[in-house]
Amino acid sequence: MSEKIYINHVGQYLGKEVTLRGWLYNMRSSGKLHFLQLRDGSGIIQCVVFKGNVTPEVFERAGNLTQETSLAVTGLVKEDKRSPLGFELDVKNIEIIGPSVDYPITPKEHGDAFLMFNRHLWLRSNKQTAILKVRDEIITAIRDFFREREFTLVDSPILTPAACEGKSTLFETDYFDEKAYLSQSGQLYAEAAAMALGKVYCFGPTFRAEKSKTRRHLTEFWMVEPEVAFNDLNDNMELAEDFIVYIIGRVLRNRRAELQLLERDISKLEKVKKPFPRISYTEAIKILNDLGNPTEWGGDIGGDEETLVSSKFDRPVIIHRYPTDIKAFYMKRDPQDPKVVLAMDVIGPEGAGELIGGSQREDDYDALLARIKEQDLPVEAFDWYLDLRKYGSVPHSGFGMGVERMVRWICGLHHVRETIPFARMMDKIRP
Ligand code: 4AD
Ligand code: MG
């Protein structure tokens, strides 16, 4: 194989002849010139085919090229101050690698349903590749954040015997002679690992049979879940804050061009600094009522309510101490007020909704057992989890962040379906 040169590095070859391989993104012609937009995943370069510089066959071949034909283009790298890349290719030769006939996604506008149906091809558009690069940056930042803080990555299983986040969104599957469920969250396993390693996180796909169609819910999404022994609710909130600030900082540093291509208002992201405002659930209800929203104490703070509360702030807001009755069995009750649990959600600005959900965990054996029974969960499935409260139980806390929620907010996207390569939703399992 010859040396591979990618478009984003073409500047190193100024004045030299190179061969680039990629796909035809777009083209236009005028008389003696064809202007090809070649993309290779690393970038897009304009390739200029001048009739006087190539053989008649190559000139004709260039003129008949169709969208997404794969090509090897040889030419001289020249400076082009007007293009975003800063360089163009003065073409000498073009070889067709694979033809592309009647590519369905043309430069005109298409409907969302059509694009999602052709997701395997839609991924090639420059907006979608920009989103995927931001997603990659976020995931890399997540791993670096925890590594720098000496957390250990501990993978949790995907096939599980019990529910973590309520029975209504479980995907059930046969597991030989038993029933198993796709994991809704790796938290319970992360808790066991935190008792072994102190500071851990798990990171993997999680599954919820969400029966509602919203712009924030997928049935398969990636969640990162830190869990820390001896952290209380305040420590947990601080970790969440640092985490978000770190991720935003990294994307602003390394993926500015992608954010610009997505027409993201970067100034809004630059405002995301510590400290985040912290309000109790009770205060959040008061804000809602003052804004004319009728939610009563004890009621759920849904998507619309989150957007209302967050409209008061220019950065993410942390809501803590939710009513015990609307939260998961494993959350610790506030010793000052057992009507609420030591939970916290981070709500993003600009309608981003809940980015993070977490809590201090119930570390008392009897209290945890009572909560499992109260919520009508099968005690025998949680025997191992209860063990953690029998052998050296300690206060501990953690949270989960949905990667796609974060990508949606940072990229400023309307719908979460564009934040993951192949979205899974109630009405979507293909391609
Ligand atoms: O608030 P959730 O349900 O919390 C948990 O699962 C805890 N066990 C996490 C923990 O404490 N270790 O989910 C956590 C986050 C949400 O804040 C949201 O970002 C994301 O996961 N999330 C979803 N993202 C996309 N589609 C869905 N259906 C989601 N459900 C939750
Ligand atoms: Mg939640």
Short mmCIF file of C-alpha atoms and ligand atoms in Angstrom, two decimals:
data_model
loop_
_atom_site.label_atom_id
_atom_site.label_comp_id
_atom_site.label_asym_id
_atom_site.label_seq_id
_atom_site.Cartn_x
_atom_site.Cartn_y
_atom_site.Cartn_z
CA MET A 1 0.00 0.00 0.00
CA SER A 2 1.19 3.53 -0.74
CA GLU A 3 1.42 6.14 2.01
CA LYS A 4 -2.01 7.37 3.05
CA ILE A 5 -2.43 11.12 3.07
CA TYR A 6 -5.53 12.57 4.68
CA ILE A 7 -7.14 15.85 3.72
CA ASN A 8 -6.71 17.49 7.14
CA HIS A 9 -2.92 17.03 6.85
CA VAL A 10 -2.60 18.10 3.23
CA GLY A 11 -0.96 21.40 4.24
CA GLN A 12 2.23 19.49 5.05
CA TYR A 13 2.54 18.69 1.35
CA LEU A 14 2.28 22.23 -0.03
CA GLY A 15 3.72 22.34 -3.57
CA LYS A 16 3.98 18.55 -3.72
CA GLU A 17 2.02 15.96 -5.63
CA VAL A 18 -0.24 13.75 -3.52
CA THR A 19 -2.92 11.15 -4.05
CA LEU A 20 -6.03 11.55 -1.91
CA ARG A 21 -8.70 8.91 -1.58
CA GLY A 22 -12.27 9.65 -0.68
CA TRP A 23 -15.77 10.26 -1.94
CA LEU A 24 -17.26 12.95 -4.15
CA TYR A 25 -19.28 15.22 -1.88
CA ASN A 26 -20.39 17.75 -4.43
CA MET A 27 -19.29 19.31 -7.70
CA ARG A 28 -19.84 22.14 -10.15
CA SER A 29 -18.48 22.83 -13.60
CA SER A 30 -17.90 25.88 -15.74
CA GLY A 31 -16.48 25.50 -19.25
CA LYS A 32 -12.90 24.36 -18.95
CA LEU A 33 -13.07 23.73 -15.20
CA HIS A 34 -14.62 21.13 -12.90
CA PHE A 35 -14.58 21.82 -9.15
CA LEU A 36 -14.87 18.61 -7.14
CA GLN A 37 -15.47 18.57 -3.40
CA LEU A 38 -13.67 15.48 -2.15
CA ARG A 39 -14.26 14.23 1.39
CA ASP A 40 -12.33 11.53 3.24
CA GLY A 41 -13.70 11.76 6.79
CA SER A 42 -10.89 14.02 7.96
CA GLY A 43 -12.04 16.98 5.90
CA ILE A 44 -13.25 18.29 2.55
CA ILE A 45 -10.94 19.66 -0.14
CA GLN A 46 -11.70 21.39 -3.40
CA CYS A 47 -10.07 19.61 -6.35
CA VAL A 48 -9.76 21.78 -9.45
CA VAL A 49 -9.74 19.95 -12.79
CA PHE A 50 -8.50 22.29 -15.54
CA LYS A 51 -8.96 21.04 -19.09
CA GLY A 52 -5.43 22.11 -20.03
CA ASN A 53 -3.83 20.09 -17.21
CA VAL A 54 -5.33 16.63 -17.75
CA THR A 55 -5.94 14.21 -20.58
CA PRO A 56 -9.27 14.52 -22.45
CA GLU A 57 -10.38 11.19 -20.86
CA VAL A 58 -9.73 12.40 -17.34
CA PHE A 59 -11.51 15.69 -18.05
CA GLU A 60 -14.54 13.83 -19.34
CA ARG A 61 -14.44 11.34 -16.44
CA ALA A 62 -14.43 14.24 -13.99
CA GLY A 63 -17.39 15.87 -15.72
CA ASN A 64 -19.48 12.72 -15.43
CA LEU A 65 -18.78 11.99 -11.77
CA THR A 66 -21.77 11.41 -9.54
CA GLN A 67 -22.27 12.11 -5.84
CA GLU A 68 -20.53 9.65 -3.46
CA THR A 69 -18.46 7.98 -6.15
CA SER A 70 -15.25 6.86 -4.44
CA LEU A 71 -12.09 8.22 -6.02
CA ALA A 72 -8.34 8.44 -5.93
CA VAL A 73 -7.39 11.96 -6.97
CA THR A 74 -3.78 12.87 -7.73
CA GLY A 75 -2.65 16.46 -7.93
CA LEU A 76 -0.56 19.31 -6.65
CA VAL A 77 -1.33 20.84 -3.24
CA LYS A 78 -1.83 24.61 -3.55
CA GLU A 79 -2.71 27.33 -1.11
CA ASP A 80 -6.33 28.55 -1.28
CA LYS A 81 -6.95 31.27 1.26
CA ARG A 82 -10.70 31.42 0.53
CA SER A 83 -11.48 27.82 1.49
CA PRO A 84 -11.92 26.82 5.16
CA LEU A 85 -9.14 24.25 4.71
CA GLY A 86 -6.70 26.80 3.28
CA PHE A 87 -5.61 24.45 0.46
CA GLU A 88 -6.88 23.03 -2.80
CA LEU A 89 -5.73 20.34 -5.18
CA ASP A 90 -4.66 21.07 -8.75
CA VAL A 91 -5.75 17.79 -10.33
CA LYS A 92 -3.57 15.67 -12.65
CA ASN A 93 -5.42 12.38 -12.55
CA ILE A 94 -8.63 10.81 -11.26
CA GLU A 95 -9.28 7.10 -10.78
CA ILE A 96 -12.73 5.81 -9.96
CA ILE A 97 -12.63 3.22 -7.16
CA GLY A 98 -16.35 2.52 -6.79
CA PRO A 99 -19.21 4.08 -8.73
CA SER A 100 -22.27 5.56 -7.02
CA VAL A 101 -25.48 5.71 -8.99
CA ASP A 102 -28.54 7.71 -7.86
CA TYR A 103 -27.33 8.44 -4.34
CA PRO A 104 -30.56 9.10 -2.46
CA ILE A 105 -29.46 12.03 -0.30
CA THR A 106 -28.94 15.01 -2.59
CA PRO A 107 -27.82 18.50 -1.56
CA LYS A 108 -31.49 19.63 -1.46
CA GLU A 109 -33.52 19.54 1.78
CA HIS A 110 -34.91 16.18 2.90
CA GLY A 111 -37.44 15.33 5.61
CA ASP A 112 -36.34 13.88 8.96
CA ALA A 113 -38.08 10.54 8.42
CA PHE A 114 -36.35 10.06 5.07
CA LEU A 115 -32.95 10.94 6.52
CA MET A 116 -33.41 8.58 9.49
CA PHE A 117 -34.49 5.82 7.11
CA ASN A 118 -31.20 6.39 5.28
CA ARG A 119 -29.16 6.89 8.42
CA HIS A 120 -26.40 4.60 7.14
CA LEU A 121 -25.83 7.11 4.31
CA TRP A 122 -26.86 10.28 6.16
CA LEU A 123 -23.82 9.75 8.42
CA ARG A 124 -21.67 10.95 5.50
CA SER A 125 -23.02 14.51 5.55
CA ASN A 126 -20.76 17.15 7.02
CA LYS A 127 -23.18 18.06 9.81
CA GLN A 128 -23.45 14.45 10.93
CA THR A 129 -19.69 13.88 10.84
CA ALA A 130 -19.23 17.05 12.90
CA ILE A 131 -21.66 15.69 15.52
CA LEU A 132 -19.86 12.34 15.61
CA LYS A 133 -16.54 14.11 16.15
CA VAL A 134 -17.98 16.11 19.03
CA ARG A 135 -19.39 12.89 20.49
CA ASP A 136 -15.98 11.28 20.24
CA GLU A 137 -14.40 14.29 21.95
CA ILE A 138 -16.92 14.12 24.79
CA ILE A 139 -16.32 10.41 25.33
CA THR A 140 -12.55 10.86 25.31
CA ALA A 141 -12.87 13.77 27.75
CA ILE A 142 -15.00 11.59 30.05
CA ARG A 143 -12.33 8.91 30.17
CA ASP A 144 -9.53 11.42 30.67
CA PHE A 145 -11.42 13.22 33.45
CA PHE A 146 -11.72 10.05 35.49
CA ARG A 147 -8.25 8.84 34.72
CA GLU A 148 -6.72 12.15 35.86
CA ARG A 149 -8.65 11.77 39.11
CA GLU A 150 -7.48 8.17 39.59
CA PHE A 151 -10.83 6.49 39.14
CA THR A 152 -10.85 2.88 37.92
CA LEU A 153 -13.09 1.90 35.04
CA VAL A 154 -15.20 -1.11 36.04
CA ASP A 155 -17.55 -2.50 33.41
CA SER A 156 -20.96 -3.55 34.60
CA PRO A 157 -22.99 -6.35 32.99
CA ILE A 158 -25.64 -5.73 30.37
CA LEU A 159 -27.69 -8.84 31.14
CA THR A 160 -29.05 -8.41 34.64
CA PRO A 161 -31.48 -10.23 36.92
CA ALA A 162 -33.26 -7.17 38.35
CA ALA A 163 -34.44 -3.60 37.76
CA CYS A 164 -32.38 -0.62 38.84
CA GLU A 165 -34.59 2.21 37.63
CA GLY A 166 -38.16 0.96 38.00
CA LYS A 167 -40.00 -1.89 36.39
CA SER A 168 -41.93 0.08 33.77
CA THR A 169 -39.02 0.50 31.34
CA LEU A 170 -37.45 -2.97 31.48
CA PHE A 171 -36.51 -4.86 28.34
CA GLU A 172 -37.02 -8.50 29.17
CA THR A 173 -35.23 -11.37 27.50
CA ASP A 174 -34.94 -15.14 27.96
CA TYR A 175 -31.83 -16.26 29.76
CA PHE A 176 -31.84 -20.05 29.45
CA ASP A 177 -34.46 -21.10 32.04
CA GLU A 178 -34.67 -17.67 33.64
CA LYS A 179 -35.77 -14.19 32.74
CA ALA A 180 -33.13 -11.49 32.38
CA TYR A 181 -33.32 -7.77 31.68
CA LEU A 182 -31.14 -5.45 29.67
CA SER A 183 -29.37 -3.12 32.08
CA GLN A 184 -31.06 0.21 32.76
CA SER A 185 -28.01 1.40 34.69
CA GLY A 186 -24.75 -0.09 35.90
CA GLN A 187 -25.02 1.71 39.22
CA LEU A 188 -25.65 -1.20 41.57
CA TYR A 189 -22.56 -2.97 40.24
CA ALA A 190 -20.56 0.26 40.38
CA GLU A 191 -21.49 0.47 44.07
CA ALA A 192 -20.03 -2.98 44.68
CA ALA A 193 -16.90 -1.96 42.76
CA ALA A 194 -16.58 1.28 44.78
CA MET A 195 -16.37 -0.82 47.94
CA ALA A 196 -13.46 -2.64 46.31
CA LEU A 197 -11.64 0.23 44.57
CA GLY A 198 -12.88 3.44 46.21
CA LYS A 199 -13.33 5.62 43.12
CA VAL A 200 -14.81 3.89 40.09
CA TYR A 201 -16.93 4.51 37.04
CA CYS A 202 -18.76 2.31 34.61
CA PHE A 203 -19.48 3.33 31.06
CA GLY A 204 -21.58 1.46 28.60
CA PRO A 205 -24.85 1.14 26.76
CA THR A 206 -28.01 1.11 28.86
CA PHE A 207 -31.53 0.25 27.84
CA ARG A 208 -34.98 1.54 28.69
CA ALA A 209 -38.24 0.61 27.09
CA GLU A 210 -39.32 4.26 26.91
CA LYS A 211 -42.80 4.25 25.50
CA SER A 212 -43.00 8.00 25.08
CA LYS A 213 -41.75 9.82 22.01
CA THR A 214 -39.73 12.79 23.11
CA ARG A 215 -36.74 14.65 21.78
CA ARG A 216 -34.64 13.50 24.76
CA HIS A 217 -35.33 9.78 25.10
CA LEU A 218 -33.71 6.84 23.40
CA THR A 219 -34.32 3.18 24.21
CA GLU A 220 -30.58 2.49 23.99
CA PHE A 221 -28.20 5.15 25.24
CA TRP A 222 -24.70 5.40 26.67
CA MET A 223 -24.36 6.25 30.29
CA VAL A 224 -21.26 7.02 32.32
CA GLU A 225 -21.65 6.42 36.05
CA PRO A 226 -19.07 7.39 38.66
CA GLU A 227 -19.44 6.00 42.17
CA VAL A 228 -17.28 7.12 45.09
CA ALA A 229 -16.92 5.64 48.57
CA PHE A 230 -17.13 8.25 51.35
CA ASN A 231 -18.65 10.92 49.07
CA ASP A 232 -21.77 12.62 50.40
CA LEU A 233 -24.37 14.55 48.41
CA ASN A 234 -22.30 17.74 48.39
CA ASP A 235 -19.20 15.92 47.15
CA ASN A 236 -21.36 14.35 44.48
CA MET A 237 -22.66 17.71 43.29
CA GLU A 238 -19.13 19.07 43.15
CA LEU A 239 -17.93 16.10 41.11
CA ALA A 240 -20.82 16.56 38.66
CA GLU A 241 -20.02 20.26 38.31
CA ASP A 242 -16.30 19.65 37.68
CA PHE A 243 -17.17 16.93 35.22
CA ILE A 244 -19.42 19.09 33.07
CA VAL A 245 -17.03 22.06 33.12
CA TYR A 246 -14.18 19.75 32.07
CA ILE A 247 -16.11 18.27 29.16
CA ILE A 248 -17.27 21.64 27.85
CA GLY A 249 -13.75 23.04 28.13
CA ARG A 250 -12.34 20.17 26.12
CA VAL A 251 -14.90 20.44 23.32
CA LEU A 252 -14.42 24.21 23.10
CA ARG A 253 -10.69 23.69 22.81
CA ASN A 254 -10.61 20.83 20.30
CA ARG A 255 -13.87 20.94 18.38
CA ARG A 256 -14.56 24.61 17.77
CA ALA A 257 -14.66 24.17 13.97
CA GLU A 258 -17.30 21.46 14.31
CA LEU A 259 -19.40 23.61 16.66
CA GLN A 260 -19.16 26.48 14.16
CA LEU A 261 -20.24 24.21 11.32
CA LEU A 262 -23.23 23.23 13.48
CA GLU A 263 -23.94 26.96 13.97
CA ARG A 264 -23.75 26.54 17.71
CA ASP A 265 -23.79 29.75 19.76
CA ILE A 266 -20.42 29.17 21.42
CA SER A 267 -20.79 32.14 23.78
CA LYS A 268 -23.51 30.18 25.63
CA LEU A 269 -21.12 27.29 26.27
CA GLU A 270 -18.36 29.65 27.37
CA LYS A 271 -20.61 30.75 30.24
CA VAL A 272 -20.54 27.26 31.75
CA LYS A 273 -18.31 27.88 34.77
CA LYS A 274 -18.35 26.87 38.41
CA PRO A 275 -20.26 27.22 40.64
CA PHE A 276 -23.58 26.00 39.27
CA PRO A 277 -26.62 27.32 41.10
CA ARG A 278 -28.02 24.75 43.55
CA ILE A 279 -31.66 24.79 44.54
CA SER A 280 -33.76 22.30 46.44
CA TYR A 281 -36.75 20.60 44.82
CA THR A 282 -38.94 22.67 47.12
CA GLU A 283 -37.35 25.87 45.78
CA ALA A 284 -37.76 24.59 42.22
CA ILE A 285 -41.50 24.09 42.81
CA LYS A 286 -41.71 27.66 44.09
CA ILE A 287 -39.95 28.97 40.95
CA LEU A 288 -42.39 26.97 38.81
CA ASN A 289 -45.44 28.27 40.68
CA ASP A 290 -44.15 31.85 40.44
CA LEU A 291 -43.82 31.36 36.68
CA GLY A 292 -47.44 30.17 36.51
CA ASN A 293 -46.76 26.43 36.32
CA PRO A 294 -49.18 24.53 38.61
CA THR A 295 -46.92 21.59 39.66
CA GLU A 296 -47.54 20.85 43.34
CA TRP A 297 -45.02 19.64 45.90
CA GLY A 298 -44.63 15.90 45.34
CA GLY A 299 -45.22 16.10 41.61
CA ASP A 300 -42.76 15.16 38.92
CA ILE A 301 -40.56 17.80 37.34
CA GLY A 302 -40.93 16.82 33.70
CA GLY A 303 -39.28 18.15 30.56
CA ASP A 304 -41.39 21.32 30.31
CA GLU A 305 -40.84 22.10 33.98
CA GLU A 306 -37.09 21.55 33.65
CA THR A 307 -36.98 24.02 30.79
CA LEU A 308 -38.95 26.57 32.83
CA VAL A 309 -36.72 26.29 35.90
CA SER A 310 -33.53 26.35 33.84
CA SER A 311 -34.68 29.48 31.98
CA LYS A 312 -33.85 31.38 35.17
CA PHE A 313 -30.16 30.50 34.86
CA ASP A 314 -27.39 30.89 32.27
CA ARG A 315 -25.62 27.65 33.19
CA PRO A 316 -26.65 24.22 34.40
CA VAL A 317 -28.69 24.22 37.61
CA ILE A 318 -28.58 21.48 40.23
CA ILE A 319 -31.87 20.50 41.85
CA HIS A 320 -31.45 18.46 45.01
CA ARG A 321 -33.55 16.75 47.69
CA TYR A 322 -36.49 15.39 45.72
CA PRO A 323 -39.55 13.81 47.38
CA THR A 324 -38.82 10.26 48.52
CA ASP A 325 -41.97 8.96 46.84
CA ILE A 326 -40.92 9.88 43.30
CA LYS A 327 -37.34 8.63 43.49
CA ALA A 328 -35.53 5.28 43.29
CA PHE A 329 -35.32 2.79 46.18
CA TYR A 330 -31.56 3.09 46.64
CA MET A 331 -31.48 6.81 47.45
CA LYS A 332 -30.72 7.78 51.02
CA ARG A 333 -33.33 9.71 52.94
CA ASP A 334 -32.31 13.10 54.23
CA PRO A 335 -31.75 12.61 57.98
CA GLN A 336 -33.05 16.20 58.45
CA ASP A 337 -36.27 15.49 56.55
CA PRO A 338 -37.28 11.91 55.60
CA LYS A 339 -39.87 13.22 53.12
CA VAL A 340 -36.97 13.90 50.75
CA VAL A 341 -33.98 11.90 49.53
CA LEU A 342 -30.40 13.03 49.02
CA ALA A 343 -30.83 13.09 45.25
CA MET A 344 -29.57 15.59 42.73
CA ASP A 345 -30.28 16.23 39.07
CA VAL A 346 -28.28 18.56 36.87
CA ILE A 347 -30.56 20.39 34.44
CA GLY A 348 -28.89 21.92 31.41
CA PRO A 349 -29.69 25.39 30.05
CA GLU A 350 -31.38 26.17 26.69
CA GLY A 351 -33.92 23.37 27.08
CA ALA A 352 -31.21 20.69 27.39
CA GLY A 353 -33.18 19.00 30.17
CA GLU A 354 -31.77 16.52 32.68
CA LEU A 355 -28.11 15.85 31.90
CA ILE A 356 -27.23 14.06 35.12
CA GLY A 357 -29.17 12.16 37.76
CA GLY A 358 -27.56 10.94 40.96
CA SER A 359 -27.72 10.59 44.71
CA GLN A 360 -26.14 9.61 47.95
CA ARG A 361 -27.01 5.94 48.41
CA GLU A 362 -28.86 4.32 51.27
CA ASP A 363 -26.06 2.71 53.28
CA ASP A 364 -28.16 1.29 56.14
CA TYR A 365 -29.19 -2.36 55.76
CA ASP A 366 -32.61 -2.12 57.39
CA ALA A 367 -33.58 1.12 55.70
CA LEU A 368 -32.58 -0.26 52.29
CA LEU A 369 -34.46 -3.52 52.82
CA ALA A 370 -37.57 -1.56 53.81
CA ARG A 371 -37.32 0.55 50.65
CA ILE A 372 -36.98 -2.53 48.43
CA LYS A 373 -40.12 -3.99 49.99
CA GLU A 374 -42.02 -0.70 49.85
CA GLN A 375 -41.39 -0.49 46.12
CA ASP A 376 -42.50 -4.08 45.65
CA LEU A 377 -39.14 -5.19 44.25
CA PRO A 378 -38.02 -8.84 44.51
CA VAL A 379 -35.82 -8.97 47.63
CA GLU A 380 -34.05 -12.16 46.48
CA ALA A 381 -32.71 -10.35 43.39
CA PHE A 382 -31.06 -7.79 45.64
CA ASP A 383 -29.47 -10.08 48.21
CA TRP A 384 -25.96 -9.37 46.91
CA TYR A 385 -26.68 -5.63 46.86
CA LEU A 386 -27.85 -5.80 50.47
CA ASP A 387 -24.61 -7.60 51.35
CA LEU A 388 -22.75 -4.37 50.60
CA ARG A 389 -24.56 -2.92 53.64
CA LYS A 390 -23.60 -5.90 55.80
CA TYR A 391 -19.85 -5.88 55.30
CA GLY A 392 -18.27 -2.54 56.01
CA SER A 393 -20.97 -0.24 54.69
CA VAL A 394 -19.88 3.36 54.12
CA PRO A 395 -21.57 6.54 52.92
CA HIS A 396 -21.21 6.72 49.15
CA SER A 397 -22.58 8.61 46.19
CA GLY A 398 -22.62 8.62 42.44
CA PHE A 399 -24.45 9.77 39.37
CA GLY A 400 -25.21 8.89 35.79
CA MET A 401 -24.77 11.11 32.77
CA GLY A 402 -26.37 10.26 29.45
CA VAL A 403 -23.83 10.85 26.69
CA GLU A 404 -26.50 11.64 24.11
CA ARG A 405 -28.09 14.31 26.31
CA MET A 406 -24.68 15.92 26.61
CA VAL A 407 -24.02 15.73 22.86
CA ARG A 408 -27.45 17.20 22.15
CA TRP A 409 -26.87 20.15 24.43
CA ILE A 410 -23.28 20.86 23.36
CA CYS A 411 -24.10 20.61 19.64
CA GLY A 412 -27.34 22.55 20.11
CA LEU A 413 -29.45 19.86 18.42
CA HIS A 414 -33.19 19.68 18.41
CA HIS A 415 -33.48 15.91 18.69
CA VAL A 416 -31.40 13.28 20.47
CA ARG A 417 -31.64 10.92 17.48
CA GLU A 418 -28.77 12.75 15.74
CA THR A 419 -26.42 12.36 18.71
CA ILE A 420 -25.74 8.63 18.31
CA PRO A 421 -24.66 6.83 15.13
CA PHE A 422 -27.72 4.56 14.96
CA ALA A 423 -30.51 5.70 17.24
CA ARG A 424 -32.87 3.23 18.87
CA MET A 425 -36.30 4.56 19.74
CA MET A 426 -39.75 3.12 20.24
CA ASP A 427 -40.49 3.31 16.52
CA LYS A 428 -36.93 2.91 15.29
CA ILE A 429 -34.79 -0.21 15.09
CA ARG A 430 -33.59 0.07 11.45
CA PRO A 431 -31.05 0.51 9.97
O1 4AD B 1 -31.63 9.69 36.13
P1 4AD B 1 -31.30 8.31 35.67
O2 4AD B 1 -32.43 7.40 35.42
O3 4AD B 1 -30.31 7.74 36.77
C1 4AD B 1 -29.81 6.48 36.83
O4 4AD B 1 -29.95 5.63 36.02
C2 4AD B 1 -28.90 6.27 38.00
N1 4AD B 1 -28.85 4.83 38.28
C3 4AD B 1 -27.55 6.83 37.67
C4 4AD B 1 -26.60 6.73 38.82
O5 4AD B 1 -26.83 7.35 39.83
N2 4AD B 1 -25.53 5.98 38.68
O6 4AD B 1 -30.41 8.39 34.35
C5 4AD B 1 -29.19 9.09 34.36
C6 4AD B 1 -29.03 9.92 33.11
C7 4AD B 1 -30.08 11.00 32.91
O7 4AD B 1 -29.79 12.15 33.67
C8 4AD B 1 -30.00 11.24 31.43
O8 4AD B 1 -28.86 12.04 31.11
C9 4AD B 1 -29.74 9.86 30.89
O9 4AD B 1 -29.16 9.11 31.94
N3 4AD B 1 -30.96 9.18 30.44
C10 4AD B 1 -31.31 9.03 29.15
N4 4AD B 1 -30.72 9.45 28.01
C11 4AD B 1 -31.31 9.13 26.84
N5 4AD B 1 -32.47 8.43 26.76
C12 4AD B 1 -33.09 7.98 27.87
N6 4AD B 1 -34.20 7.26 27.76
C13 4AD B 1 -32.51 8.30 29.15
N7 4AD B 1 -32.84 8.02 30.42
C14 4AD B 1 -31.89 8.56 31.19
MG MG B 2 -33.27 10.87 36.37
#
